[in-house]
Amino acid sequence: MLTLHRVRGVRLVHDGGLDAGHAVVVEGAQIAAVGPYEELFAVYGARARVREWDGVLTPGRYEPDAAALLEAAYHPDPREADELGSEPITGEALAALGMTEARWGASARRGLQRLLAAGTTALTGPFTRPAVRTAVQRSGLVVLPGPAPRVLATGGPAHFAVFGADGACLATALAGRLVYRRR
């Protein structure tokens, strides 16, 4: 399925220049085209679903500290908020929780949701806990050995995020699939 993402502008690299009025066409897991919205709509509009975002589309964030965020912190379940709060728990408080592999896996899934909500599309491991490693693999996030340039390009993977004027993430897509959308 074709999707035309209409935004205020596109950054081909995360901190690059803004191409105002540009849009991105996604077909399956790949970027089919990047260019001025009007031109892309003329070519793809009749066949594509159009998604409109009030923000800037970029390759998304890279999280170099993902292993620490997911394996050295517990992300509480919302049902535990009264007892544990909503922020990640580390250090001595974490040691007191008596973590099991199942609990690590659930925590990692909630941590990954936080990363996706921040516009993260790539991260670095290694992930040594089996439950965390499984959660990361299932998330679809790109695991890199270290920092690497992430570029939006025709024919490339459709991993991107859309950020609003306030810097908040509006949407995150991995392999063309929306995995986070701000409500």
JSON list of C-alpha atoms in Angstrom, two decimals, residues 5-180:
[
{"chain": "A", "resi": 5, "resn": "HIS", "atom": "CA", "xyz": [3.05, 11.61, 4.30]},
{"chain": "A", "resi": 6, "resn": "ARG", "atom": "CA", "xyz": [2.30, 15.33, 4.00]},
{"chain": "A", "resi": 7, "resn": "VAL", "atom": "CA", "xyz": [4.27, 17.39, 6.52]},
{"chain": "A", "resi": 8, "resn": "ARG", "atom": "CA", "xyz": [5.53, 20.96, 6.97]},
{"chain": "A", "resi": 9, "resn": "GLY", "atom": "CA", "xyz": [8.90, 19.80, 5.73]},
{"chain": "A", "resi": 10, "resn": "VAL", "atom": "CA", "xyz": [11.39, 16.97, 5.46]},
{"chain": "A", "resi": 11, "resn": "ARG", "atom": "CA", "xyz": [14.92, 16.65, 6.81]},
{"chain": "A", "resi": 12, "resn": "LEU", "atom": "CA", "xyz": [16.83, 14.00, 4.86]},
{"chain": "A", "resi": 13, "resn": "VAL", "atom": "CA", "xyz": [19.30, 13.69, 7.76]},
{"chain": "A", "resi": 14, "resn": "HIS", "atom": "CA", "xyz": [18.29, 14.17, 11.39]},
{"chain": "A", "resi": 15, "resn": "ASP", "atom": "CA", "xyz": [20.01, 17.54, 11.89]},
{"chain": "A", "resi": 16, "resn": "GLY", "atom": "CA", "xyz": [20.06, 18.56, 8.22]},
{"chain": "A", "resi": 17, "resn": "GLY", "atom": "CA", "xyz": [18.41, 21.42, 6.40]},
{"chain": "A", "resi": 18, "resn": "LEU", "atom": "CA", "xyz": [14.64, 21.61, 6.16]},
{"chain": "A", "resi": 19, "resn": "ASP", "atom": "CA", "xyz": [13.01, 21.05, 2.77]},
{"chain": "A", "resi": 20, "resn": "ALA", "atom": "CA", "xyz": [9.78, 22.97, 3.41]},
{"chain": "A", "resi": 21, "resn": "GLY", "atom": "CA", "xyz": [6.71, 21.74, 1.57]},
{"chain": "A", "resi": 22, "resn": "HIS", "atom": "CA", "xyz": [8.25, 18.36, 0.84]},
{"chain": "A", "resi": 23, "resn": "ALA", "atom": "CA", "xyz": [6.58, 15.04, 1.53]},
{"chain": "A", "resi": 24, "resn": "VAL", "atom": "CA", "xyz": [7.48, 11.35, 1.61]},
{"chain": "A", "resi": 25, "resn": "VAL", "atom": "CA", "xyz": [5.84, 8.45, -0.20]},
{"chain": "A", "resi": 26, "resn": "VAL", "atom": "CA", "xyz": [6.15, 5.04, 1.44]},
{"chain": "A", "resi": 27, "resn": "GLU", "atom": "CA", "xyz": [5.46, 1.77, -0.35]},
{"chain": "A", "resi": 28, "resn": "GLY", "atom": "CA", "xyz": [5.62, -1.25, 1.92]},
{"chain": "A", "resi": 29, "resn": "ALA", "atom": "CA", "xyz": [8.79, -1.02, 3.99]},
{"chain": "A", "resi": 30, "resn": "GLN", "atom": "CA", "xyz": [10.62, 1.39, 1.68]},
{"chain": "A", "resi": 31, "resn": "ILE", "atom": "CA", "xyz": [10.61, 5.03, 0.74]},
{"chain": "A", "resi": 32, "resn": "ALA", "atom": "CA", "xyz": [9.26, 5.31, -2.80]},
{"chain": "A", "resi": 33, "resn": "ALA", "atom": "CA", "xyz": [9.82, 9.06, -3.25]},
{"chain": "A", "resi": 34, "resn": "VAL", "atom": "CA", "xyz": [10.76, 12.28, -1.50]},
{"chain": "A", "resi": 35, "resn": "GLY", "atom": "CA", "xyz": [9.96, 15.66, -2.96]},
{"chain": "A", "resi": 36, "resn": "PRO", "atom": "CA", "xyz": [7.55, 18.59, -3.15]},
{"chain": "A", "resi": 37, "resn": "TYR", "atom": "CA", "xyz": [4.10, 17.56, -1.97]},
{"chain": "A", "resi": 38, "resn": "GLU", "atom": "CA", "xyz": [2.27, 18.86, -5.04]},
{"chain": "A", "resi": 39, "resn": "GLU", "atom": "CA", "xyz": [4.52, 16.86, -7.40]},
{"chain": "A", "resi": 40, "resn": "LEU", "atom": "CA", "xyz": [4.18, 13.69, -5.36]},
{"chain": "A", "resi": 41, "resn": "PHE", "atom": "CA", "xyz": [0.43, 14.11, -5.05]},
{"chain": "A", "resi": 42, "resn": "ALA", "atom": "CA", "xyz": [0.14, 14.49, -8.85]},
{"chain": "A", "resi": 43, "resn": "VAL", "atom": "CA", "xyz": [1.97, 11.17, -9.34]},
{"chain": "A", "resi": 44, "resn": "TYR", "atom": "CA", "xyz": [0.76, 9.13, -6.34]},
{"chain": "A", "resi": 45, "resn": "GLY", "atom": "CA", "xyz": [-2.35, 10.91, -5.01]},
{"chain": "A", "resi": 46, "resn": "ALA", "atom": "CA", "xyz": [-4.93, 8.76, -6.79]},
{"chain": "A", "resi": 47, "resn": "ARG", "atom": "CA", "xyz": [-3.36, 5.54, -5.47]},
{"chain": "A", "resi": 48, "resn": "ALA", "atom": "CA", "xyz": [-2.01, 6.60, -2.08]},
{"chain": "A", "resi": 49, "resn": "ARG", "atom": "CA", "xyz": [-3.51, 7.10, 1.33]},
{"chain": "A", "resi": 50, "resn": "VAL", "atom": "CA", "xyz": [-2.57, 10.62, 2.46]},
{"chain": "A", "resi": 51, "resn": "ARG", "atom": "CA", "xyz": [-1.54, 11.17, 6.08]},
{"chain": "A", "resi": 52, "resn": "GLU", "atom": "CA", "xyz": [-1.18, 14.77, 7.19]},
{"chain": "A", "resi": 53, "resn": "TRP", "atom": "CA", "xyz": [1.13, 15.66, 10.06]},
{"chain": "A", "resi": 54, "resn": "ASP", "atom": "CA", "xyz": [1.65, 19.11, 11.53]},
{"chain": "A", "resi": 55, "resn": "GLY", "atom": "CA", "xyz": [5.39, 18.65, 11.87]},
{"chain": "A", "resi": 56, "resn": "VAL", "atom": "CA", "xyz": [8.73, 17.81, 10.30]},
{"chain": "A", "resi": 57, "resn": "LEU", "atom": "CA", "xyz": [9.58, 14.30, 9.07]},
{"chain": "A", "resi": 58, "resn": "THR", "atom": "CA", "xyz": [13.15, 13.12, 9.83]},
{"chain": "A", "resi": 59, "resn": "PRO", "atom": "CA", "xyz": [15.09, 9.82, 9.95]},
{"chain": "A", "resi": 60, "resn": "GLY", "atom": "CA", "xyz": [14.32, 9.62, 13.68]},
{"chain": "A", "resi": 61, "resn": "ARG", "atom": "CA", "xyz": [16.44, 9.49, 16.79]},
{"chain": "A", "resi": 62, "resn": "TYR", "atom": "CA", "xyz": [19.33, 7.18, 17.56]},
{"chain": "A", "resi": 63, "resn": "GLU", "atom": "CA", "xyz": [19.64, 5.98, 21.18]},
{"chain": "A", "resi": 64, "resn": "PRO", "atom": "CA", "xyz": [23.23, 4.99, 22.04]},
{"chain": "A", "resi": 65, "resn": "ASP", "atom": "CA", "xyz": [22.37, 4.19, 25.69]},
{"chain": "A", "resi": 66, "resn": "ALA", "atom": "CA", "xyz": [19.56, 1.73, 24.98]},
{"chain": "A", "resi": 67, "resn": "ALA", "atom": "CA", "xyz": [21.25, -1.15, 26.82]},
{"chain": "A", "resi": 68, "resn": "ALA", "atom": "CA", "xyz": [21.43, 0.92, 30.02]},
{"chain": "A", "resi": 69, "resn": "LEU", "atom": "CA", "xyz": [17.87, 2.19, 29.57]},
{"chain": "A", "resi": 70, "resn": "LEU", "atom": "CA", "xyz": [16.45, -1.29, 29.09]},
{"chain": "A", "resi": 71, "resn": "GLU", "atom": "CA", "xyz": [18.73, -3.53, 31.18]},
{"chain": "A", "resi": 72, "resn": "ALA", "atom": "CA", "xyz": [19.63, -1.32, 34.13]},
{"chain": "A", "resi": 73, "resn": "ALA", "atom": "CA", "xyz": [16.28, 0.34, 34.72]},
{"chain": "A", "resi": 74, "resn": "TYR", "atom": "CA", "xyz": [12.80, -0.95, 35.50]},
{"chain": "A", "resi": 75, "resn": "HIS", "atom": "CA", "xyz": [9.95, 0.75, 33.66]},
{"chain": "A", "resi": 76, "resn": "PRO", "atom": "CA", "xyz": [6.93, 0.37, 35.96]},
{"chain": "A", "resi": 77, "resn": "ASP", "atom": "CA", "xyz": [3.62, -0.93, 34.74]},
{"chain": "A", "resi": 78, "resn": "PRO", "atom": "CA", "xyz": [0.92, 1.80, 34.97]},
{"chain": "A", "resi": 79, "resn": "ARG", "atom": "CA", "xyz": [-0.90, -0.45, 37.45]},
{"chain": "A", "resi": 80, "resn": "GLU", "atom": "CA", "xyz": [2.12, -0.08, 39.77]},
{"chain": "A", "resi": 81, "resn": "ALA", "atom": "CA", "xyz": [2.09, 3.73, 39.61]},
{"chain": "A", "resi": 82, "resn": "ASP", "atom": "CA", "xyz": [0.61, 4.21, 43.08]},
{"chain": "A", "resi": 83, "resn": "GLU", "atom": "CA", "xyz": [3.36, 2.10, 44.62]},
{"chain": "A", "resi": 84, "resn": "LEU", "atom": "CA", "xyz": [6.35, 2.71, 42.30]},
{"chain": "A", "resi": 85, "resn": "GLY", "atom": "CA", "xyz": [5.57, 5.88, 40.37]},
{"chain": "A", "resi": 86, "resn": "SER", "atom": "CA", "xyz": [5.85, 6.18, 36.62]},
{"chain": "A", "resi": 87, "resn": "GLU", "atom": "CA", "xyz": [9.53, 6.97, 36.10]},
{"chain": "A", "resi": 88, "resn": "PRO", "atom": "CA", "xyz": [12.22, 4.31, 35.50]},
{"chain": "A", "resi": 89, "resn": "ILE", "atom": "CA", "xyz": [13.69, 2.77, 38.66]},
{"chain": "A", "resi": 90, "resn": "THR", "atom": "CA", "xyz": [17.45, 2.21, 38.96]},
{"chain": "A", "resi": 91, "resn": "GLY", "atom": "CA", "xyz": [20.12, 1.48, 41.56]},
{"chain": "A", "resi": 92, "resn": "GLU", "atom": "CA", "xyz": [19.23, 0.16, 45.01]},
{"chain": "A", "resi": 93, "resn": "ALA", "atom": "CA", "xyz": [15.51, 0.55, 44.42]},
{"chain": "A", "resi": 94, "resn": "LEU", "atom": "CA", "xyz": [15.83, -1.68, 41.35]},
{"chain": "A", "resi": 95, "resn": "ALA", "atom": "CA", "xyz": [17.77, -4.32, 43.32]},
{"chain": "A", "resi": 96, "resn": "ALA", "atom": "CA", "xyz": [14.95, -4.45, 45.86]},
{"chain": "A", "resi": 97, "resn": "LEU", "atom": "CA", "xyz": [12.36, -5.35, 43.22]},
{"chain": "A", "resi": 98, "resn": "GLY", "atom": "CA", "xyz": [13.51, -8.96, 42.77]},
{"chain": "A", "resi": 99, "resn": "MET", "atom": "CA", "xyz": [13.49, -8.90, 38.99]},
{"chain": "A", "resi": 100, "resn": "THR", "atom": "CA", "xyz": [12.66, -12.07, 37.06]},
{"chain": "A", "resi": 101, "resn": "GLU", "atom": "CA", "xyz": [13.17, -12.62, 33.31]},
{"chain": "A", "resi": 102, "resn": "ALA", "atom": "CA", "xyz": [9.43, -12.15, 32.75]},
{"chain": "A", "resi": 103, "resn": "ARG", "atom": "CA", "xyz": [9.48, -8.85, 34.62]},
{"chain": "A", "resi": 104, "resn": "TRP", "atom": "CA", "xyz": [12.57, -7.72, 32.66]},
{"chain": "A", "resi": 105, "resn": "GLY", "atom": "CA", "xyz": [10.77, -8.50, 29.40]},
{"chain": "A", "resi": 106, "resn": "ALA", "atom": "CA", "xyz": [7.67, -6.54, 30.38]},
{"chain": "A", "resi": 107, "resn": "SER", "atom": "CA", "xyz": [9.82, -3.64, 31.56]},
{"chain": "A", "resi": 108, "resn": "ALA", "atom": "CA", "xyz": [11.78, -3.66, 28.29]},
{"chain": "A", "resi": 109, "resn": "ARG", "atom": "CA", "xyz": [8.57, -3.54, 26.25]},
{"chain": "A", "resi": 110, "resn": "ARG", "atom": "CA", "xyz": [7.41, -0.48, 28.22]},
{"chain": "A", "resi": 111, "resn": "GLY", "atom": "CA", "xyz": [10.87, 1.09, 27.84]},
{"chain": "A", "resi": 112, "resn": "LEU", "atom": "CA", "xyz": [10.78, 0.48, 24.11]},
{"chain": "A", "resi": 113, "resn": "GLN", "atom": "CA", "xyz": [7.38, 2.18, 23.94]},
{"chain": "A", "resi": 114, "resn": "ARG", "atom": "CA", "xyz": [8.95, 5.23, 25.62]},
{"chain": "A", "resi": 115, "resn": "LEU", "atom": "CA", "xyz": [11.75, 5.21, 23.04]},
{"chain": "A", "resi": 116, "resn": "LEU", "atom": "CA", "xyz": [9.28, 4.95, 20.15]},
{"chain": "A", "resi": 117, "resn": "ALA", "atom": "CA", "xyz": [7.24, 7.80, 21.66]},
{"chain": "A", "resi": 118, "resn": "ALA", "atom": "CA", "xyz": [10.42, 9.91, 21.62]},
{"chain": "A", "resi": 119, "resn": "GLY", "atom": "CA", "xyz": [10.92, 9.25, 17.88]},
{"chain": "A", "resi": 120, "resn": "THR", "atom": "CA", "xyz": [13.65, 6.63, 18.24]},
{"chain": "A", "resi": 121, "resn": "THR", "atom": "CA", "xyz": [14.17, 4.48, 15.16]},
{"chain": "A", "resi": 122, "resn": "ALA", "atom": "CA", "xyz": [17.64, 3.06, 15.91]},
{"chain": "A", "resi": 123, "resn": "LEU", "atom": "CA", "xyz": [19.57, 2.03, 19.00]},
{"chain": "A", "resi": 124, "resn": "THR", "atom": "CA", "xyz": [22.71, 0.27, 20.16]},
{"chain": "A", "resi": 125, "resn": "GLY", "atom": "CA", "xyz": [23.13, -2.82, 22.34]},
{"chain": "A", "resi": 126, "resn": "PRO", "atom": "CA", "xyz": [24.40, -5.32, 23.08]},
{"chain": "A", "resi": 127, "resn": "PHE", "atom": "CA", "xyz": [21.48, -6.69, 25.03]},
{"chain": "A", "resi": 128, "resn": "THR", "atom": "CA", "xyz": [22.59, -9.45, 27.37]},
{"chain": "A", "resi": 129, "resn": "ARG", "atom": "CA", "xyz": [19.32, -10.31, 29.11]},
{"chain": "A", "resi": 130, "resn": "PRO", "atom": "CA", "xyz": [17.39, -12.80, 26.95]},
{"chain": "A", "resi": 131, "resn": "ALA", "atom": "CA", "xyz": [13.98, -11.25, 27.69]},
{"chain": "A", "resi": 132, "resn": "VAL", "atom": "CA", "xyz": [15.25, -7.76, 26.81]},
{"chain": "A", "resi": 133, "resn": "ARG", "atom": "CA", "xyz": [16.97, -9.01, 23.65]},
{"chain": "A", "resi": 134, "resn": "THR", "atom": "CA", "xyz": [13.72, -10.68, 22.54]},
{"chain": "A", "resi": 135, "resn": "ALA", "atom": "CA", "xyz": [11.70, -7.52, 23.21]},
{"chain": "A", "resi": 136, "resn": "VAL", "atom": "CA", "xyz": [14.15, -5.44, 21.18]},
{"chain": "A", "resi": 137, "resn": "GLN", "atom": "CA", "xyz": [14.11, -7.92, 18.28]},
{"chain": "A", "resi": 138, "resn": "ARG", "atom": "CA", "xyz": [10.31, -7.95, 18.21]},
{"chain": "A", "resi": 139, "resn": "SER", "atom": "CA", "xyz": [10.07, -4.15, 18.37]},
{"chain": "A", "resi": 140, "resn": "GLY", "atom": "CA", "xyz": [11.39, -3.63, 14.85]},
{"chain": "A", "resi": 141, "resn": "LEU", "atom": "CA", "xyz": [13.86, -0.98, 16.00]},
{"chain": "A", "resi": 142, "resn": "VAL", "atom": "CA", "xyz": [17.11, -0.99, 14.06]},
{"chain": "A", "resi": 143, "resn": "VAL", "atom": "CA", "xyz": [20.01, -2.20, 16.22]},
{"chain": "A", "resi": 144, "resn": "LEU", "atom": "CA", "xyz": [23.30, -0.63, 15.17]},
{"chain": "A", "resi": 145, "resn": "PRO", "atom": "CA", "xyz": [26.80, -1.49, 16.41]},
{"chain": "A", "resi": 146, "resn": "GLY", "atom": "CA", "xyz": [27.39, 2.23, 16.97]},
{"chain": "A", "resi": 147, "resn": "PRO", "atom": "CA", "xyz": [26.47, 5.65, 15.62]},
{"chain": "A", "resi": 148, "resn": "ALA", "atom": "CA", "xyz": [25.82, 5.58, 11.89]},
{"chain": "A", "resi": 149, "resn": "PRO", "atom": "CA", "xyz": [24.34, 8.12, 9.51]},
{"chain": "A", "resi": 150, "resn": "ARG", "atom": "CA", "xyz": [20.63, 7.67, 9.06]},
{"chain": "A", "resi": 151, "resn": "VAL", "atom": "CA", "xyz": [19.33, 9.17, 5.84]},
{"chain": "A", "resi": 152, "resn": "LEU", "atom": "CA", "xyz": [15.94, 9.30, 4.17]},
{"chain": "A", "resi": 153, "resn": "ALA", "atom": "CA", "xyz": [16.41, 8.29, 0.56]},
{"chain": "A", "resi": 154, "resn": "THR", "atom": "CA", "xyz": [14.33, 6.84, -2.25]},
{"chain": "A", "resi": 155, "resn": "GLY", "atom": "CA", "xyz": [14.66, 3.06, -2.11]},
{"chain": "A", "resi": 156, "resn": "GLY", "atom": "CA", "xyz": [15.85, 3.15, 1.50]},
{"chain": "A", "resi": 157, "resn": "PRO", "atom": "CA", "xyz": [14.07, 1.78, 4.54]},
{"chain": "A", "resi": 158, "resn": "ALA", "atom": "CA", "xyz": [11.05, 3.75, 5.74]},
{"chain": "A", "resi": 159, "resn": "HIS", "atom": "CA", "xyz": [12.28, 4.35, 9.30]},
{"chain": "A", "resi": 160, "resn": "PHE", "atom": "CA", "xyz": [11.32, 7.87, 10.33]},
{"chain": "A", "resi": 161, "resn": "ALA", "atom": "CA", "xyz": [9.71, 10.11, 12.92]},
{"chain": "A", "resi": 162, "resn": "VAL", "atom": "CA", "xyz": [7.58, 13.23, 12.72]},
{"chain": "A", "resi": 163, "resn": "PHE", "atom": "CA", "xyz": [8.25, 15.99, 15.26]},
{"chain": "A", "resi": 164, "resn": "GLY", "atom": "CA", "xyz": [5.93, 18.90, 16.05]},
{"chain": "A", "resi": 165, "resn": "ALA", "atom": "CA", "xyz": [6.94, 22.53, 16.45]},
{"chain": "A", "resi": 166, "resn": "ASP", "atom": "CA", "xyz": [7.34, 21.95, 20.21]},
{"chain": "A", "resi": 167, "resn": "GLY", "atom": "CA", "xyz": [9.86, 19.14, 19.56]},
{"chain": "A", "resi": 168, "resn": "ALA", "atom": "CA", "xyz": [7.46, 16.41, 20.69]},
{"chain": "A", "resi": 169, "resn": "CYS", "atom": "CA", "xyz": [7.20, 13.28, 18.59]},
{"chain": "A", "resi": 170, "resn": "LEU", "atom": "CA", "xyz": [3.92, 13.02, 16.70]},
{"chain": "A", "resi": 171, "resn": "ALA", "atom": "CA", "xyz": [4.57, 9.68, 15.00]},
{"chain": "A", "resi": 172, "resn": "THR", "atom": "CA", "xyz": [7.25, 7.02, 14.57]},
{"chain": "A", "resi": 173, "resn": "ALA", "atom": "CA", "xyz": [7.39, 4.54, 11.69]},
{"chain": "A", "resi": 174, "resn": "LEU", "atom": "CA", "xyz": [9.58, 1.47, 11.33]},
{"chain": "A", "resi": 175, "resn": "ALA", "atom": "CA", "xyz": [9.73, -0.27, 7.94]},
{"chain": "A", "resi": 176, "resn": "GLY", "atom": "CA", "xyz": [6.81, 1.90, 6.83]},
{"chain": "A", "resi": 177, "resn": "ARG", "atom": "CA", "xyz": [4.59, 0.76, 9.69]},
{"chain": "A", "resi": 178, "resn": "LEU", "atom": "CA", "xyz": [3.33, 3.30, 12.21]},
{"chain": "A", "resi": 179, "resn": "VAL", "atom": "CA", "xyz": [4.49, 2.05, 15.60]},
{"chain": "A", "resi": 180, "resn": "TYR", "atom": "CA", "xyz": [3.72, 5.18, 17.60]}
]
